[in-house]
Amino acid sequence: MTTELRVAMIGHGFMGAAHSVGWRQAPAAFDLPLSPRMAVLVGRDADKTASAARKWGWDETSTDWRAVIARDDIDVIDIVTPGESHAEIAIAALAAGKHVLCEKPLANTVEEAEAMEQAAQDAATHGIHAMVGFTYRRVPAVTLMRDMIAAGRIGTVRQVRASYRQDWLADPEAPMTWRLDKDRAGSGSLGDIGAHIIDMTQFVTGQSLTQVSAVLETLVDERPLLGESVGLSGTASTERGKVTVDDVALFTGRLESGTLATFEATRFATGRKNALDIEISGDGGALHWNLEDMNVLDFYDATQPAGEQGFTRILVTEPEHPYLAGWWPTGHMLGYEHGFSHQAKDLVEAIASGSAAHPTFTEGLHVQRVLDAVERSSSNGSAWTGV
């Protein structure tokens, strides 16, 4: 018999929908040691929150996250709000003895992330877990890439190339959102999607970034405000808002071994919808993965005879591949949403076993320090800057 694990999620919208699917599907796909229950959904607008709860299957709703954290019948707090509120909510939840799952990046500043990490360390002494939501780690092909590198299948890592390209801001008349306000989002493409390729690079190589050289650019510095921002009930507005974050982030980094890694994060790559691409080159081979073909891992084995060398396309749908045993027969594809089920699975299993829930807040803090180093480097003429 499993014990119920009651979850409260603070925030909804895009990430709220993805996390809801994860919580709902994980216990159906996997034999979990604890049974997650989608207990409470929290949002600022009571009507919108109630509508989201009905759609995604939450038991009840609230507009007061502090009151929900104080409840004795809540075990896990899942934070999917904009970055400005991560620290306050997470620290309060951990102090109240709740396990915490927090969307990436961990915070808007290094100082906030440090406070969150300390709170997580303190809570860990009482058996409380804290995890950061870098879900792309949990795409089976990415986890397989990590495992193959760790097993020495491409030899010593020599170079990393990582990019995350989208085009949803390519239109200069696309309206302002909270993601374009530094006070709310912390940074632009750098933190929103650049954080993913930073974490993924460190995850698959097993090495941390130690220094960076970077340039950040804002390509469109003003955008039309949504009507709701100026009290016009969602209609178009002639007023414009100031974009205070980066649109493009380009940087080079060094891993602990001295290996060079190059990064590009942009929301202006016309025609690219969600192209997260990473290639790891080693002295014995190479591995390549792209989110837009997420069930495939390309493997080049340089140890084969010259006449037989070439990239092999591995279809990552076999039951022995990471996470796949819980899903469909071989060749039946997984999608974007499955990473959130794997995230829920891993957190539940960590809570049950008492083991660390990766990525931990310590890992999230290091990503935050890389983001900070990138910003400092760009402000200092792209000078090499320590993390």
Coordinates of C-alpha atoms in Angstrom, one line a residue:
M1 CA 0.0 0.0 0.0
T2 CA 1.3 3.5 -0.9
T3 CA 1.1 6.6 1.3
E4 CA -0.5 9.7 -0.2
L5 CA 1.7 12.7 -1.0
R6 CA -0.5 15.8 -1.2
V7 CA 0.8 18.4 -3.7
A8 CA -0.1 22.1 -3.8
M9 CA 1.0 24.0 -7.0
I10 CA 1.5 27.8 -6.8
G11 CA 0.9 29.4 -10.2
H12 CA -0.6 28.1 -13.4
G13 CA -0.5 28.8 -17.1
F14 CA 1.9 27.2 -19.5
M15 CA 4.2 25.7 -16.8
G16 CA 1.3 24.9 -14.6
A17 CA -0.3 22.9 -17.3
A18 CA 2.9 21.0 -18.0
H19 CA 3.4 20.2 -14.3
S20 CA -0.2 19.2 -13.9
V21 CA 0.2 16.6 -16.6
G22 CA 3.3 15.4 -15.0
W23 CA 1.7 14.9 -11.6
R24 CA -1.4 13.3 -13.1
Q25 CA 0.5 10.8 -15.4
A26 CA 3.4 9.8 -13.2
P27 CA 1.5 7.4 -10.9
A28 CA -0.3 5.9 -13.9
A29 CA 3.0 5.1 -15.8
F30 CA 5.2 4.2 -12.9
D31 CA 4.9 2.0 -9.8
L32 CA 5.6 4.8 -7.3
P33 CA 6.4 4.3 -3.6
L34 CA 4.1 7.2 -2.7
S35 CA 0.9 8.3 -4.3
P36 CA 0.9 12.0 -5.4
R37 CA -2.5 13.7 -5.0
M38 CA -3.2 17.0 -6.8
A39 CA -4.6 18.7 -3.8
V40 CA -4.6 22.5 -4.2
L41 CA -4.0 24.9 -7.0
V42 CA -3.1 28.5 -6.0
G43 CA -3.4 31.6 -8.1
R44 CA -4.1 35.3 -7.8
D45 CA -7.4 35.3 -9.8
A46 CA -10.0 33.1 -8.2
D47 CA -12.0 32.5 -11.4
K48 CA -9.0 31.7 -13.6
T49 CA -7.5 29.5 -10.9
A50 CA -10.8 27.5 -10.6
S51 CA -11.0 27.1 -14.3
A52 CA -7.4 25.8 -14.5
A53 CA -8.1 23.4 -11.6
R54 CA -11.1 21.9 -13.4
K55 CA -9.2 21.5 -16.6
W56 CA -6.2 19.8 -15.1
G57 CA -7.7 17.9 -12.2
W58 CA -6.8 19.7 -9.0
D59 CA -9.1 19.0 -6.0
E60 CA -9.5 22.6 -4.7
T61 CA -8.1 26.1 -5.2
S62 CA -6.9 29.0 -3.1
T63 CA -5.7 32.6 -3.7
D64 CA -3.5 32.6 -0.6
W65 CA -0.2 30.7 -1.0
R66 CA 0.8 31.5 2.6
A67 CA -2.3 29.9 4.0
V68 CA -1.7 26.8 1.8
I69 CA 1.9 26.4 3.0
A70 CA 0.7 26.6 6.6
R71 CA -1.7 23.7 6.1
D72 CA -0.7 20.4 7.8
D73 CA -2.2 18.3 5.1
I74 CA 0.1 19.6 2.3
D75 CA 3.4 17.7 1.7
V76 CA 4.9 19.2 -1.5
I77 CA 4.9 22.8 -2.8
D78 CA 5.3 23.1 -6.6
I79 CA 6.3 26.6 -7.7
V80 CA 5.6 27.7 -11.3
T81 CA 5.3 31.4 -10.7
P82 CA 7.5 34.1 -12.4
G83 CA 11.1 34.2 -11.0
E84 CA 10.4 37.3 -8.8
S85 CA 8.5 35.2 -6.3
H86 CA 10.5 32.0 -6.2
A87 CA 12.7 32.9 -3.3
E88 CA 9.9 34.1 -0.9
I89 CA 7.7 31.1 -1.6
A90 CA 10.4 28.4 -1.6
I91 CA 12.0 29.7 1.6
A92 CA 8.6 29.8 3.4
A93 CA 7.7 26.4 2.2
L94 CA 11.0 24.8 3.3
A95 CA 10.7 26.5 6.7
A96 CA 7.2 25.0 7.1
G97 CA 8.6 21.5 6.4
K98 CA 7.3 21.1 2.9
H99 CA 9.2 19.4 0.0
V100 CA 9.7 21.9 -2.8
L101 CA 9.8 21.7 -6.6
C102 CA 10.8 25.0 -8.1
E103 CA 10.8 25.9 -11.8
K104 CA 14.0 27.1 -13.4
P105 CA 16.0 29.3 -13.2
L106 CA 16.1 29.0 -9.4
A107 CA 15.8 32.7 -8.8
N108 CA 16.3 36.2 -10.3
T109 CA 19.6 36.9 -8.6
V110 CA 22.5 35.0 -7.1
E111 CA 21.6 36.5 -3.7
E112 CA 18.1 35.1 -3.8
A113 CA 19.4 31.7 -5.0
E114 CA 22.0 31.6 -2.2
A115 CA 19.2 32.2 0.4
M116 CA 17.1 29.4 -1.2
E117 CA 20.0 27.0 -1.3
Q118 CA 20.7 27.7 2.4
A119 CA 17.1 27.1 3.3
A120 CA 17.2 23.8 1.4
Q121 CA 20.4 22.8 3.2
D122 CA 18.7 23.6 6.5
A123 CA 15.5 21.7 5.6
A124 CA 17.5 18.7 4.4
T125 CA 18.7 18.0 8.0
H126 CA 15.0 17.3 8.7
G127 CA 14.5 15.1 5.7
I128 CA 12.9 17.7 3.4
H129 CA 13.8 17.7 -0.3
A130 CA 14.2 20.6 -2.8
M131 CA 14.4 20.1 -6.5
V132 CA 14.9 22.5 -9.5
G133 CA 12.7 21.9 -12.6
F134 CA 15.3 21.3 -15.3
T135 CA 13.1 18.8 -17.1
Y136 CA 15.1 18.4 -20.2
R137 CA 17.5 16.3 -18.2
R138 CA 14.7 13.7 -18.1
V139 CA 14.2 13.3 -21.8
P140 CA 15.3 9.7 -22.3
A141 CA 17.7 10.5 -25.1
V142 CA 19.4 13.2 -23.0
T143 CA 19.7 10.9 -20.0
L144 CA 21.1 8.2 -22.3
M145 CA 23.7 10.8 -23.6
R146 CA 24.8 11.4 -20.1
D147 CA 25.1 7.7 -19.4
M148 CA 27.1 7.1 -22.6
I149 CA 29.5 9.9 -21.9
A150 CA 30.0 8.6 -18.3
A151 CA 30.7 5.1 -19.7
G152 CA 33.5 6.5 -21.9
R153 CA 31.7 5.9 -25.2
I154 CA 33.1 9.1 -26.8
G155 CA 36.4 9.2 -24.9
T156 CA 37.6 12.4 -23.4
V157 CA 35.3 15.4 -24.0
R158 CA 37.0 17.9 -26.2
Q159 CA 34.3 20.4 -27.2
V160 CA 30.7 21.2 -26.5
R161 CA 28.3 23.2 -28.7
A162 CA 24.9 24.0 -27.3
S163 CA 22.1 26.3 -28.5
Y164 CA 18.5 27.0 -27.8
R165 CA 16.7 28.9 -30.6
Q166 CA 13.1 30.1 -30.7
D167 CA 11.4 32.8 -32.8
W168 CA 8.4 33.9 -30.8
L169 CA 9.7 37.4 -30.4
A170 CA 11.0 37.9 -34.0
D171 CA 8.0 40.1 -34.7
P172 CA 8.8 43.6 -33.2
E173 CA 5.1 44.2 -32.6
A174 CA 4.7 41.1 -30.5
P175 CA 3.3 42.4 -27.1
M176 CA 5.1 42.8 -23.8
T177 CA 4.9 39.9 -21.4
W178 CA 6.4 39.4 -17.9
R179 CA 9.2 37.5 -19.5
L180 CA 10.5 40.8 -21.0
D181 CA 10.6 42.7 -17.6
K182 CA 13.9 42.2 -15.7
D183 CA 12.2 42.9 -12.4
R184 CA 9.9 39.9 -12.9
A185 CA 12.0 37.5 -15.0
G186 CA 15.5 38.3 -13.9
S187 CA 16.8 38.1 -17.5
G188 CA 15.6 37.4 -21.0
S189 CA 16.6 34.6 -23.3
L190 CA 19.6 34.0 -21.1
G191 CA 17.7 32.8 -18.0
D192 CA 14.6 31.6 -19.8
I193 CA 16.2 29.2 -22.3
G194 CA 19.9 29.7 -21.8
A195 CA 19.6 28.2 -18.3
H196 CA 18.5 24.9 -19.9
I197 CA 21.6 24.6 -22.1
I198 CA 23.9 25.5 -19.2
D199 CA 22.3 22.8 -17.0
M200 CA 22.2 20.3 -19.8
T201 CA 25.9 20.8 -20.6
Q202 CA 26.9 20.3 -17.0
F203 CA 24.5 17.3 -16.6
V204 CA 25.7 15.3 -19.6
T205 CA 29.4 16.0 -19.2
G206 CA 29.5 15.8 -15.4
Q207 CA 31.5 19.0 -15.3
S208 CA 30.7 22.5 -14.0
L209 CA 31.4 25.7 -16.0
T210 CA 34.1 27.7 -14.3
Q211 CA 34.4 30.9 -16.5
V212 CA 32.6 32.6 -19.4
S213 CA 33.1 35.2 -22.1
A214 CA 29.8 36.7 -23.2
V215 CA 27.7 39.2 -25.1
L216 CA 24.0 40.0 -24.5
E217 CA 21.9 42.0 -26.9
T218 CA 18.4 43.5 -26.8
L219 CA 17.2 43.7 -30.4
V220 CA 13.8 45.4 -29.8
D221 CA 13.7 47.7 -26.8
E222 CA 10.0 48.6 -26.9
R223 CA 6.8 46.6 -27.4
P224 CA 3.1 47.2 -27.3
L225 CA 1.4 46.7 -24.0
L226 CA -1.4 44.2 -23.7
G227 CA -4.7 45.8 -23.0
E228 CA -5.0 44.1 -19.6
S229 CA -1.8 45.9 -18.6
V230 CA -3.4 49.3 -18.9
G231 CA -7.0 48.4 -17.9
L232 CA -8.5 47.9 -21.3
S233 CA -9.9 44.4 -20.8
G234 CA -7.5 42.6 -23.1
T235 CA -7.9 44.9 -26.1
A236 CA -5.1 46.3 -28.1
S237 CA -3.3 49.3 -26.7
T238 CA -1.3 52.1 -28.3
E239 CA 0.9 52.3 -25.2
R240 CA 4.4 50.7 -25.3
G241 CA 6.5 49.1 -22.6
K242 CA 10.3 49.1 -22.2
V243 CA 12.0 45.8 -22.8
T244 CA 14.6 45.4 -20.0
V245 CA 16.0 42.0 -20.7
D246 CA 18.3 40.5 -23.4
D247 CA 16.9 39.0 -26.6
V248 CA 20.1 37.2 -27.6
A249 CA 22.8 35.7 -25.4
L250 CA 26.0 34.4 -27.0
F251 CA 28.8 33.1 -24.8
T252 CA 31.8 30.8 -24.6
G253 CA 32.6 28.9 -21.4
R254 CA 35.2 26.6 -19.9
L255 CA 34.4 23.4 -18.1
E256 CA 36.5 22.2 -15.1
S257 CA 38.7 20.2 -17.4
G258 CA 39.5 23.3 -19.5
T259 CA 37.2 22.1 -22.3
L260 CA 35.6 24.9 -24.3
A261 CA 31.8 25.1 -24.7
T262 CA 29.9 27.5 -26.9
F263 CA 26.4 28.6 -26.2
E264 CA 23.6 30.5 -28.0
A265 CA 20.2 31.4 -26.5
T266 CA 17.9 33.5 -28.7
R267 CA 14.2 34.1 -29.2
F268 CA 14.9 35.8 -32.6
A269 CA 15.9 32.7 -34.6
T270 CA 13.3 33.1 -37.4
G271 CA 11.8 29.8 -38.2
R272 CA 13.1 28.0 -35.2
K273 CA 10.2 27.1 -32.8
N274 CA 11.9 25.2 -30.0
A275 CA 15.3 24.1 -31.3
L276 CA 17.4 23.0 -28.3
D277 CA 20.5 21.5 -29.8
I278 CA 23.6 20.0 -28.1
E279 CA 26.6 18.2 -29.6
I280 CA 29.5 16.8 -27.5
S281 CA 32.7 15.9 -29.3
G282 CA 35.2 13.6 -27.8
D283 CA 38.5 12.0 -28.8
G284 CA 36.7 8.7 -29.3
G285 CA 33.4 9.8 -30.9
A286 CA 30.5 12.3 -30.6
L287 CA 26.9 12.6 -29.5
H288 CA 24.2 14.9 -30.8
W289 CA 20.6 15.6 -29.8
N290 CA 17.9 18.1 -30.8
L291 CA 14.7 18.7 -29.0
E292 CA 12.7 19.0 -32.3
D293 CA 13.6 15.3 -32.9
M294 CA 13.6 14.4 -29.2
N295 CA 13.4 10.6 -29.5
V296 CA 16.6 10.3 -31.5
L297 CA 20.3 10.4 -30.3
D298 CA 23.0 10.6 -32.9
F299 CA 26.2 8.6 -32.0
Y300 CA 29.5 8.7 -33.9
D301 CA 31.9 5.9 -32.9
A302 CA 35.4 7.0 -33.9
T303 CA 36.8 3.6 -32.8
Q304 CA 35.2 1.8 -35.7
P305 CA 37.2 1.1 -38.9
A306 CA 37.5 4.2 -41.1
G307 CA 35.3 2.6 -43.7
E308 CA 32.5 2.0 -41.3
Q309 CA 32.4 5.3 -39.4
G310 CA 29.4 7.7 -39.5
F311 CA 26.7 8.9 -37.2
T312 CA 24.3 6.2 -36.1
R313 CA 20.7 7.2 -35.4
I314 CA 19.6 5.6 -32.1
L315 CA 15.8 5.6 -31.7
V316 CA 15.5 6.0 -27.9
T317 CA 12.3 4.0 -27.4
E318 CA 13.6 0.7 -26.1
P319 CA 12.5 -0.5 -22.7
E320 CA 16.1 -0.6 -21.5
H321 CA 16.5 3.1 -22.3
P322 CA 16.0 5.6 -19.4
Y323 CA 12.4 5.9 -18.2
L324 CA 11.0 4.0 -21.2
A325 CA 9.9 0.9 -19.3
G326 CA 6.9 2.7 -18.0
W327 CA 5.6 3.8 -21.4
W328 CA 4.8 2.4 -24.8
P329 CA 6.1 -0.4 -27.0
T330 CA 9.4 0.1 -28.9
G331 CA 9.1 2.8 -31.6
H332 CA 6.1 4.6 -30.1
M333 CA 7.3 8.1 -29.4
L334 CA 7.4 10.2 -26.3
G335 CA 6.7 13.9 -26.3
Y336 CA 7.5 17.2 -24.4
E337 CA 5.1 16.4 -21.6
H338 CA 6.7 13.1 -20.6
G339 CA 9.7 14.9 -19.0
F340 CA 7.3 16.4 -16.4
S341 CA 6.1 12.9 -15.5
H342 CA 9.7 11.8 -15.2
Q343 CA 10.3 14.8 -13.0
A344 CA 7.4 13.9 -10.7
K345 CA 8.6 10.3 -10.6
D346 CA 12.1 11.2 -9.6
L347 CA 11.0 13.6 -6.9
V348 CA 8.5 11.1 -5.4
E349 CA 11.2 8.4 -5.4
A350 CA 13.7 10.7 -3.8
I351 CA 11.3 11.7 -1.0
A352 CA 10.4 8.0 -0.4
S353 CA 14.0 6.9 -0.3
G354 CA 15.6 9.8 1.5
S355 CA 18.1 10.3 -1.3
A356 CA 18.9 13.7 -2.9
A357 CA 16.4 15.1 -5.4
H358 CA 18.5 16.1 -8.4
P359 CA 18.9 18.8 -9.7
T360 CA 19.2 20.1 -6.1
F361 CA 19.1 23.7 -5.1
T362 CA 22.9 23.6 -4.9
E363 CA 23.0 22.7 -8.6
G364 CA 20.4 25.4 -9.4
L365 CA 22.5 27.9 -7.5
H366 CA 25.5 27.1 -9.7
V367 CA 23.5 27.7 -12.8
Q368 CA 22.4 31.0 -11.3
R369 CA 26.1 31.9 -10.8
V370 CA 26.8 31.1 -14.4
L371 CA 23.9 33.3 -15.6
D372 CA 25.4 36.1 -13.4
A373 CA 28.9 35.6 -14.8
V374 CA 27.5 35.9 -18.3
E375 CA 25.8 39.2 -17.5
R376 CA 28.9 40.5 -15.8
S377 CA 31.1 39.5 -18.7
S378 CA 28.8 41.2 -21.3
S379 CA 28.9 44.4 -19.2
N380 CA 32.7 44.2 -19.1
G381 CA 33.3 44.0 -22.9
S382 CA 33.1 40.2 -23.0
A383 CA 36.0 39.8 -20.7
W384 CA 36.6 36.2 -19.3
T385 CA 34.7 36.2 -16.0
G386 CA 34.9 33.6 -13.3
V387 CA 31.7 31.8 -12.1

